[in-house]
Coordinates of C-alpha atoms in Angstrom, one line a residue:
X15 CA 49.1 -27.0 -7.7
X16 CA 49.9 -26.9 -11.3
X17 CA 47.2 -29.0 -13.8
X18 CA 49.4 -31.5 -15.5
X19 CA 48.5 -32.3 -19.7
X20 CA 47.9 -35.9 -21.4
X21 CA 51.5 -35.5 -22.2
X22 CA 52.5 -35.4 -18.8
X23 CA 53.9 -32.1 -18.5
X24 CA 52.7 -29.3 -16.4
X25 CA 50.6 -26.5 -17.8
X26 CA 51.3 -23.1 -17.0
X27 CA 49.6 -21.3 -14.1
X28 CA 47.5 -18.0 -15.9
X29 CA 49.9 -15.3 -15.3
X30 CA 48.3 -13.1 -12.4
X31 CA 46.7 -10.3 -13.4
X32 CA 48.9 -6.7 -13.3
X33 CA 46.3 -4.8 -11.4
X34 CA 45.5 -7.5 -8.7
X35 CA 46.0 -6.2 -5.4
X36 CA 48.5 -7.6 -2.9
X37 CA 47.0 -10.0 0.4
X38 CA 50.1 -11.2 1.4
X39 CA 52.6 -10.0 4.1
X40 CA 52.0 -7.1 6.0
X41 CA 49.7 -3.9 5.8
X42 CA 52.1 -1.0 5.4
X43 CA 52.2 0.6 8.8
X44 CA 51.1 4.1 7.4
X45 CA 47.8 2.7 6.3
X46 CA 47.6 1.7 9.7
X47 CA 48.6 4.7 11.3
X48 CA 46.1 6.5 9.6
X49 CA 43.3 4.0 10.2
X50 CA 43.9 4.2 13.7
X51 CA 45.0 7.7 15.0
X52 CA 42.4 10.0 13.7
X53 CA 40.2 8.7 16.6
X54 CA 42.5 10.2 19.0
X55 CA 42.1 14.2 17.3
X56 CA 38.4 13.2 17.4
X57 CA 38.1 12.2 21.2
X58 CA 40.7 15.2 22.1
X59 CA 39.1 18.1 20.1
X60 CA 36.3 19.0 22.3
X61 CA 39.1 19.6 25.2
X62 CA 39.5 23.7 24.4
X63 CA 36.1 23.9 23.1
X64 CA 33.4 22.5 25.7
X65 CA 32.0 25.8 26.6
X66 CA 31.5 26.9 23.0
X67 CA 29.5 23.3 23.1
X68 CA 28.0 23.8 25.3
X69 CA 26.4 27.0 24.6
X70 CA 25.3 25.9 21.3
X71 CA 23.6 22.8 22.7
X72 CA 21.8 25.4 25.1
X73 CA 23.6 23.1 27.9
X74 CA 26.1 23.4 31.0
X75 CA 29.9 22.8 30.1
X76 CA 29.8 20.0 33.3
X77 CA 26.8 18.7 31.2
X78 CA 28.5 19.0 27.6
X79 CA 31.5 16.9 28.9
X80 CA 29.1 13.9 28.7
X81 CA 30.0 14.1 25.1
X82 CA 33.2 13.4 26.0
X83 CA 32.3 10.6 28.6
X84 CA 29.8 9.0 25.6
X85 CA 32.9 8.6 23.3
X86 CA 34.9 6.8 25.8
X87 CA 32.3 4.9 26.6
X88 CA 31.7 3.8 23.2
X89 CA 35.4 3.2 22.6
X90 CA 36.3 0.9 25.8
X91 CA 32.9 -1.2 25.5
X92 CA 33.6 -1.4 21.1
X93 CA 37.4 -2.4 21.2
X94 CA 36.7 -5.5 22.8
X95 CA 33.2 -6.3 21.3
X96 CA 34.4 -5.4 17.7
X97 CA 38.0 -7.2 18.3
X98 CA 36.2 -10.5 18.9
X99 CA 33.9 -9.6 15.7
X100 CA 36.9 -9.0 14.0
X101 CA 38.0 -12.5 15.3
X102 CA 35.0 -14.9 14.8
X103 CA 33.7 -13.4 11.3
X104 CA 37.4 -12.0 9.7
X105 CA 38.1 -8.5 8.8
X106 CA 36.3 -7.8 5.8
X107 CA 33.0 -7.4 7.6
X108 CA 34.0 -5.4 10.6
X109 CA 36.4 -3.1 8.5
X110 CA 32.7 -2.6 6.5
X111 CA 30.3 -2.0 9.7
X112 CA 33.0 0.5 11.4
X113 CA 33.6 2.5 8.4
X114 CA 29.6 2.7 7.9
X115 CA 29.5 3.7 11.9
X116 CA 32.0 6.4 11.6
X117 CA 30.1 7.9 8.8
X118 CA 27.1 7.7 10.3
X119 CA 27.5 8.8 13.9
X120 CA 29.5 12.1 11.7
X121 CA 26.6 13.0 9.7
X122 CA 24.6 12.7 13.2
X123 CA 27.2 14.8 15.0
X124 CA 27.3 17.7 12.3
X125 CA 23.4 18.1 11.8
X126 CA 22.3 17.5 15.8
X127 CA 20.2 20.2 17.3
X128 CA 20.3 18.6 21.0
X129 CA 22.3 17.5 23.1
X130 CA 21.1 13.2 22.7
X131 CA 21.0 13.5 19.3
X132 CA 24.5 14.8 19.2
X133 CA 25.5 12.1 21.9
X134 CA 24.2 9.5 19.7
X135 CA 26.5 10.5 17.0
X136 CA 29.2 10.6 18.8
X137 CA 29.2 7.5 19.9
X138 CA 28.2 5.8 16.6
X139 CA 31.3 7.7 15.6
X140 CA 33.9 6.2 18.6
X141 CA 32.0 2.6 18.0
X142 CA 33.4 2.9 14.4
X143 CA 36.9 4.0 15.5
X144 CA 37.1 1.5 17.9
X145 CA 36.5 -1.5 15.0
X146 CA 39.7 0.9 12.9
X147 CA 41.9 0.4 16.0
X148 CA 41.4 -3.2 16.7
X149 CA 42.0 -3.5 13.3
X150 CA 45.2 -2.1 12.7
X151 CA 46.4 -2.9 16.2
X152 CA 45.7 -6.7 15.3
X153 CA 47.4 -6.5 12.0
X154 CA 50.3 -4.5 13.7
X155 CA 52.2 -7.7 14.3
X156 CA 55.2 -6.4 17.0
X157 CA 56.0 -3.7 19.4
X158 CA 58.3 -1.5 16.7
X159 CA 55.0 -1.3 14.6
X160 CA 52.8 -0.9 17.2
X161 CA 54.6 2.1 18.6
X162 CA 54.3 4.0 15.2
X163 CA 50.8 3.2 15.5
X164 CA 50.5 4.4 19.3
X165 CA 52.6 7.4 18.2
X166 CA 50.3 8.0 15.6
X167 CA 47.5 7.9 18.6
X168 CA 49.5 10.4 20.4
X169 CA 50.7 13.1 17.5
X170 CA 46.9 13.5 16.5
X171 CA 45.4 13.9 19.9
X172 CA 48.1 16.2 21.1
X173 CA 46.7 18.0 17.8
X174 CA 43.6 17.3 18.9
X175 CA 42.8 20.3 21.0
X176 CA 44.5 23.1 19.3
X177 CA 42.7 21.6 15.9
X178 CA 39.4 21.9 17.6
X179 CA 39.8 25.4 19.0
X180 CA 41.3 26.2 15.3
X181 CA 38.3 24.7 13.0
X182 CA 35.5 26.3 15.9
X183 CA 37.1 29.6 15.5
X184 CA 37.0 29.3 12.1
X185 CA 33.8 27.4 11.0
X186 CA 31.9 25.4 13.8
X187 CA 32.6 22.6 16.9
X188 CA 30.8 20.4 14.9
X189 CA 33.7 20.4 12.3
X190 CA 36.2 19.6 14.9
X191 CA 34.2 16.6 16.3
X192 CA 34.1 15.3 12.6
X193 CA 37.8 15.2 12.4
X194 CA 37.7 11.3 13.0
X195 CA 36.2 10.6 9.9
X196 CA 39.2 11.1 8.0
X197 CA 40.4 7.3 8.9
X198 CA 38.3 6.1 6.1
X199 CA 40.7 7.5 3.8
X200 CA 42.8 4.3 4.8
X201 CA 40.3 1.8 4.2
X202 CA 40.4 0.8 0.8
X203 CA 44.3 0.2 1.3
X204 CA 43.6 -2.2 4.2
X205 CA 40.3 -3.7 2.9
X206 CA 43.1 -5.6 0.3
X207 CA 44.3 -7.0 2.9
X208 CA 41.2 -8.9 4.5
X209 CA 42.3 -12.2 3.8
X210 CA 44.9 -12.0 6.5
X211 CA 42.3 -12.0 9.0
X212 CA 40.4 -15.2 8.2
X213 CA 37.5 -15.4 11.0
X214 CA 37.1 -18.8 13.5
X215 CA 35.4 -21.2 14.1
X216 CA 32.8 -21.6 16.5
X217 CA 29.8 -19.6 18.3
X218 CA 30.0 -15.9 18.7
X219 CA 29.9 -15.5 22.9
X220 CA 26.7 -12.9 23.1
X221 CA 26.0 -12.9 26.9
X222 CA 29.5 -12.7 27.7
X223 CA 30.1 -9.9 25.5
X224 CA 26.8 -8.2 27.1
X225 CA 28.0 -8.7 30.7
X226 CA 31.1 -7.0 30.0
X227 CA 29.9 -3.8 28.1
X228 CA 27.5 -3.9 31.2
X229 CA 30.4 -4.1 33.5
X230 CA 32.6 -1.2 31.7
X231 CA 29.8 0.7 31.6
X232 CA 29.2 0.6 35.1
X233 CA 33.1 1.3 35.9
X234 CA 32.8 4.5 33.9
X235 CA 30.1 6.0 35.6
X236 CA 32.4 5.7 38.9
X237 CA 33.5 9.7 38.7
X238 CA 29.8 11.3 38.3
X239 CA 27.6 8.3 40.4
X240 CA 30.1 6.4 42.7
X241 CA 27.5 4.6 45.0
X242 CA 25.0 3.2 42.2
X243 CA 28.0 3.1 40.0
X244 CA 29.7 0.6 42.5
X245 CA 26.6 -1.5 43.2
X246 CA 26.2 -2.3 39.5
X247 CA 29.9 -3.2 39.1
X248 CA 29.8 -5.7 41.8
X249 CA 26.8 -7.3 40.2
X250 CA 28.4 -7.2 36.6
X251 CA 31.3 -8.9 38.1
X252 CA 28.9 -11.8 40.0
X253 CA 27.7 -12.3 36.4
X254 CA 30.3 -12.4 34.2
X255 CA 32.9 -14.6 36.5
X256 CA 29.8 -17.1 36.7
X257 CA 29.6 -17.3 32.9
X258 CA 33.3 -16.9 32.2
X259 CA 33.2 -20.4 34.7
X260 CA 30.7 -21.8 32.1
X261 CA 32.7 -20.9 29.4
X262 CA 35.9 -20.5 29.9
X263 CA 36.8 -20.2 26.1
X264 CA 34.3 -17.1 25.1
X265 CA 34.1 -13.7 24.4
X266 CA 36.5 -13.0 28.3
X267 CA 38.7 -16.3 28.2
X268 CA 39.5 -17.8 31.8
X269 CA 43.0 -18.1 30.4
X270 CA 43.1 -14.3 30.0
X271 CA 42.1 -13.5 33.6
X272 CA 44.7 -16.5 35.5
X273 CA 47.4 -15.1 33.4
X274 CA 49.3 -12.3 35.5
X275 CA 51.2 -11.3 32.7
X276 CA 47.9 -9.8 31.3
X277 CA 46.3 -8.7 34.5
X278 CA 49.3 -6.6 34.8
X279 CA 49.7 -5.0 32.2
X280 CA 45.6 -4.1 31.3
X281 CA 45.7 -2.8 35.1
X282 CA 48.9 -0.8 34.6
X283 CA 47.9 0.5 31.4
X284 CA 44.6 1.8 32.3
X285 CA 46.4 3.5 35.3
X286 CA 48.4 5.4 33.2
X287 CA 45.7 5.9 30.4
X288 CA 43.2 7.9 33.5
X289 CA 46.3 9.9 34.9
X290 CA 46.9 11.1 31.1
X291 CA 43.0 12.0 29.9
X292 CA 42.8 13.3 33.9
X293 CA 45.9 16.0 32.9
X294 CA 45.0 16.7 29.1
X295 CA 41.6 18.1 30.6
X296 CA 42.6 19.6 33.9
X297 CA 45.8 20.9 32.8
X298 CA 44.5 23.7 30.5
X299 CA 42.5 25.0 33.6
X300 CA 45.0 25.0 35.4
X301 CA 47.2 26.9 32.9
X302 CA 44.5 29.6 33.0
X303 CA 44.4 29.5 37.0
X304 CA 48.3 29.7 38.3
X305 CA 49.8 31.0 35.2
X306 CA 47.1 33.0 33.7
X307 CA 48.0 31.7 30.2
X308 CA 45.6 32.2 27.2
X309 CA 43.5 29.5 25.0
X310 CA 46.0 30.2 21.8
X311 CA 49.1 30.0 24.0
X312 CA 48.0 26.3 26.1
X313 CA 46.6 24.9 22.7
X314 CA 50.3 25.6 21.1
X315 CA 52.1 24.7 24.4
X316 CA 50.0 21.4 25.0
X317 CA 50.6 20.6 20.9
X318 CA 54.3 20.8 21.4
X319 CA 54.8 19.3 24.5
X320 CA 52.6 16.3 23.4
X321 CA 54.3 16.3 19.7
X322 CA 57.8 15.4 22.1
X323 CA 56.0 13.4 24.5
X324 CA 54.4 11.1 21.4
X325 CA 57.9 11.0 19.6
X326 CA 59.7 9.9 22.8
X327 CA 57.6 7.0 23.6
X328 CA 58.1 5.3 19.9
X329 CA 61.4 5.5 21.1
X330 CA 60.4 3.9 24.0
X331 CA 58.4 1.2 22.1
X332 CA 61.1 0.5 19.8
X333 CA 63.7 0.1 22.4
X334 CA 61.4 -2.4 24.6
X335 CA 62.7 -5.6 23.3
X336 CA 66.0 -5.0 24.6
X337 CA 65.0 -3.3 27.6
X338 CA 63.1 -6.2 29.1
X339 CA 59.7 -5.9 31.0
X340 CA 60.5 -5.0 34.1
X341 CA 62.6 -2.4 32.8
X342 CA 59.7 -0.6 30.5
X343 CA 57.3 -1.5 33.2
X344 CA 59.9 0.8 35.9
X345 CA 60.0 3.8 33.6
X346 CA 56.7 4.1 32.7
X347 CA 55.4 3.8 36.2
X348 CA 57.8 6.2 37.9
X349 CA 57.3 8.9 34.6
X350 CA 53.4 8.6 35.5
X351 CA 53.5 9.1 38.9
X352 CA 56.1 12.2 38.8
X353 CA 53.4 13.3 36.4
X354 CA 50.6 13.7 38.4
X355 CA 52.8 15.1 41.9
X356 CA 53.6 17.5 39.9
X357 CA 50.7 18.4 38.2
X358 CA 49.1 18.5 42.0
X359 CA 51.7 21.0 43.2
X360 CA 53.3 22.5 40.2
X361 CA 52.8 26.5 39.7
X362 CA 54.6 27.5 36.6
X363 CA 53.0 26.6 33.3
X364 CA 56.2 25.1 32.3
X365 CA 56.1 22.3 34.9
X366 CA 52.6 22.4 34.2
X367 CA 52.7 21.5 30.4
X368 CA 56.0 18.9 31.4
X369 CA 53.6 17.0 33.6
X370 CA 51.2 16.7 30.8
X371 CA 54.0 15.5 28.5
X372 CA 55.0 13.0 31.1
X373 CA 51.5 11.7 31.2
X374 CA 51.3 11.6 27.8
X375 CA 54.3 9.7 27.4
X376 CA 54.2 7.4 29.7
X377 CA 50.1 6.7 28.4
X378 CA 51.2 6.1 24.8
X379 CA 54.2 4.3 25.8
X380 CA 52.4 1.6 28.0
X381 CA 49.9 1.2 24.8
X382 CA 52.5 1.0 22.6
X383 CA 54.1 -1.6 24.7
X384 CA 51.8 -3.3 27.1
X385 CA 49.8 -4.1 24.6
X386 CA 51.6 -6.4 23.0
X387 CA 53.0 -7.8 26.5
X388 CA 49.0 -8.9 27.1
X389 CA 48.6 -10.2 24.0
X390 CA 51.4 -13.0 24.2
X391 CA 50.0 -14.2 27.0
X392 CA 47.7 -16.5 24.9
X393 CA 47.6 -17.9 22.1
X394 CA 47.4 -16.9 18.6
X395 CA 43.9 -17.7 18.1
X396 CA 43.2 -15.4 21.1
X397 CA 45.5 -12.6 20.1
X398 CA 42.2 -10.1 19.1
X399 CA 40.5 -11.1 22.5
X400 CA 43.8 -9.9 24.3
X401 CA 44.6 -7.0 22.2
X402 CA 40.7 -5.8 22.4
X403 CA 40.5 -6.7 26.2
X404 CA 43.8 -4.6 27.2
X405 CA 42.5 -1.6 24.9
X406 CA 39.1 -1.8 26.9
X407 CA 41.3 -1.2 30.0
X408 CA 43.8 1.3 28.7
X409 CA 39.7 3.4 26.9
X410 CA 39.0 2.9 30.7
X411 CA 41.3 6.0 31.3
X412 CA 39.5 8.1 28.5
X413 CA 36.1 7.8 30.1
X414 CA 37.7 8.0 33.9
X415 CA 39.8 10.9 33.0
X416 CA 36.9 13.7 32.2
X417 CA 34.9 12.5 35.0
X418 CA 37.6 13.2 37.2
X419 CA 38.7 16.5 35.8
X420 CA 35.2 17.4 36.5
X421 CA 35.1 16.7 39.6
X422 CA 38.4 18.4 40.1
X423 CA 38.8 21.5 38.2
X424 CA 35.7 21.7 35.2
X425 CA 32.8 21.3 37.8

């Protein structure tokens, strides 16, 4: 309000200053694109290169794919425990702390001489990106938006691969797992924006976020150890439905879990996430095996097919509004499924390479749009929670998927 003179007319506000940065409206979706998507080249580079990994680490390539599994891991359990960060103490402080992790766990990653120093790095390095994405996928706003964000997920790790074979052959691995880094370029444009993101009030729900890193990471380690795997799920499970009984508003909101709106879509889009990451690894074998195709020729192929796949679903995404729910939830289900029949039966590498397309289309589509189905199923308070809750489910896939290629074609 304006301060009013003895004479009773209003003063003049100071003019604002020319060079003051702009905190109102919305973050220009390129800044968030770029924020969020240079995670995905990270987690997808090491898919051409895990023998040249692994003989540098003096390791087995079943053994180097844990670096893989540890950068999964690190992004399904951070999405959710960095998106309710990002919702208790605002976005200033965990756009900060994931740009210092990313940076951190890169330096780790290009200097490593073993295997666990290299795994801490890398998952330093997904903790970080997982704080970029729940940042840019909560200041995303609708489905149009978040499709050029999930696009942006899907361009850059269809790149992924052939960019890691490409900077390996040319300089080192460790290059092409420091592709990630590049997100930070972004955060000075969004830091301007922090004041969007004010944080809320009340106690930050420790146990509960505890109980369900324990529980994801548990659920992850179902491809390589099933039995002790399952026995520690069940018991993370015992736990954290007792405390979410006990607090019903905290870090997993009871509102959350009775809403079948959300259930459905974090179970749907975790289905489709683990057939996609199951293909992008298993596919290139396969490309080798039945078609006898080269590295070069199924990095280029894969790019391409990907590039499409990633450009179709914004499509998707942008159309969803109009399409309705059960519509978007119909095409993405019967495109995943004709994925993987036909990446179980297919010979030629060009129904090969469509299957991983399909995948990849009908993953990046369902993140795209199921995301922002689970997160109006609460309120606006809660939005991070739902946001980082469904991207737990949908990183689920990235950690499932190389186990299971493992156990199906990398073993």
């Amino acid at each position: 309000m304006s301060t009013v003179t003895a004479l009773g007319k209003a003063a003049p506000r100071p003019a604002a200053k020319a060079t003051a940065p702009a905190r109102s409206g919305q973050v220009p979706i390129g800044w968030l694109a770029l924020l969020a998507a240079p995670v995905a080249a990270g987690a997808n580079a090491p898919v051409l290169i895990l023998p040249d990994m692994a003989r540098s680490l003096g390791v087995a390539t079943a053994t180097a794919t844990w670096l893989v599994t540890a950068f999964a891991w690190a992004m399904a359990a951070g999405t959710p425990l960095l998106a309710g960060l990002l919702r208790r103490r605002g976005l200033a402080p965990v756009l900060r702390l994931s740009t210092a992790l990313v940076l951190g766990g890169t330096a780790l990653v290009t200097a490593a001489p073993w295997l666990p120093v290299a795994l801490a790095g890398r998952a330093a390095q997904s903790l970080g990106g997982a704080g970029l994405v729940a940042i840019a996928m909560n200041l995303a706003g609708n489905a149009r938006r978040m499709g050029v964000i999930s696009s942006g997920f899907g361009i850059l790790g269809a790149a992924g691969p052939l960019l890691g074979a490409t900077l390996t052959d040319a300089v080192s691995w460790r290059l092409a797992l420091a592709v990630s880094a590049v997100a930070v370029v972004a955060v000075p444009a969004v830091a301007r924006y922090a004041g969007q993101t004010p944080p809320a009030q009340g106690r930050f729900d420790a146990r509960g976020a505890a109980l369900l890193i324990a529980l994801a990471t548990t659920l992850i380690l179902l491809p390589t150890a099933p039995l002790p795997a399952l026995g520690g799920a069940l018991v993370a499970v015992v736990l954290l439905a007792a405390h979410v009984r006990r607090r019903p508003e905290g870090f997993v909101p009871a509102r959350l879990l009775r809403s079948p709106l959300f259930v459905t879509s974090a179970v749907l889009g975790a289905a489709l996430s683990t057939s996609y990451f199951t293909l992008l690894f298993t596919v290139p074998r396969l490309l080798q095996d039945r078609a006898g195709w080269t590295t070069g020729t199924i990095g280029t192929g894969q790019l391409v097919t990907l590039l499409i796949a990633s450009a179709a679903s914004w499509l998707l995404a942008a159309g969803s509004v109009r399409m309705g729910r059960a519509a978007v939830r119909t095409v993405l289900i019967t495109v995943g499924v004709t994925a993987a029949v036909t990446a179980a039966f297919a010979t030629s590498g060009a129904l090969l390479l469509l299957a991983a397309g399909a995948a990849a289309f009908a993953a990046t589509g369902a993140n795209a749009t199921l995301s922002v189905q689970a997160a109006s199923a609460t309120t606006d308070a809660q939005r991070p929670t739902a946001i980082g809750l469904f991207a737990l489910s949908y990183q689920l896939g990235g950690a499932f998927g190389p186990g299971l290629a493992t156990l199906l074609v990398l073993g």
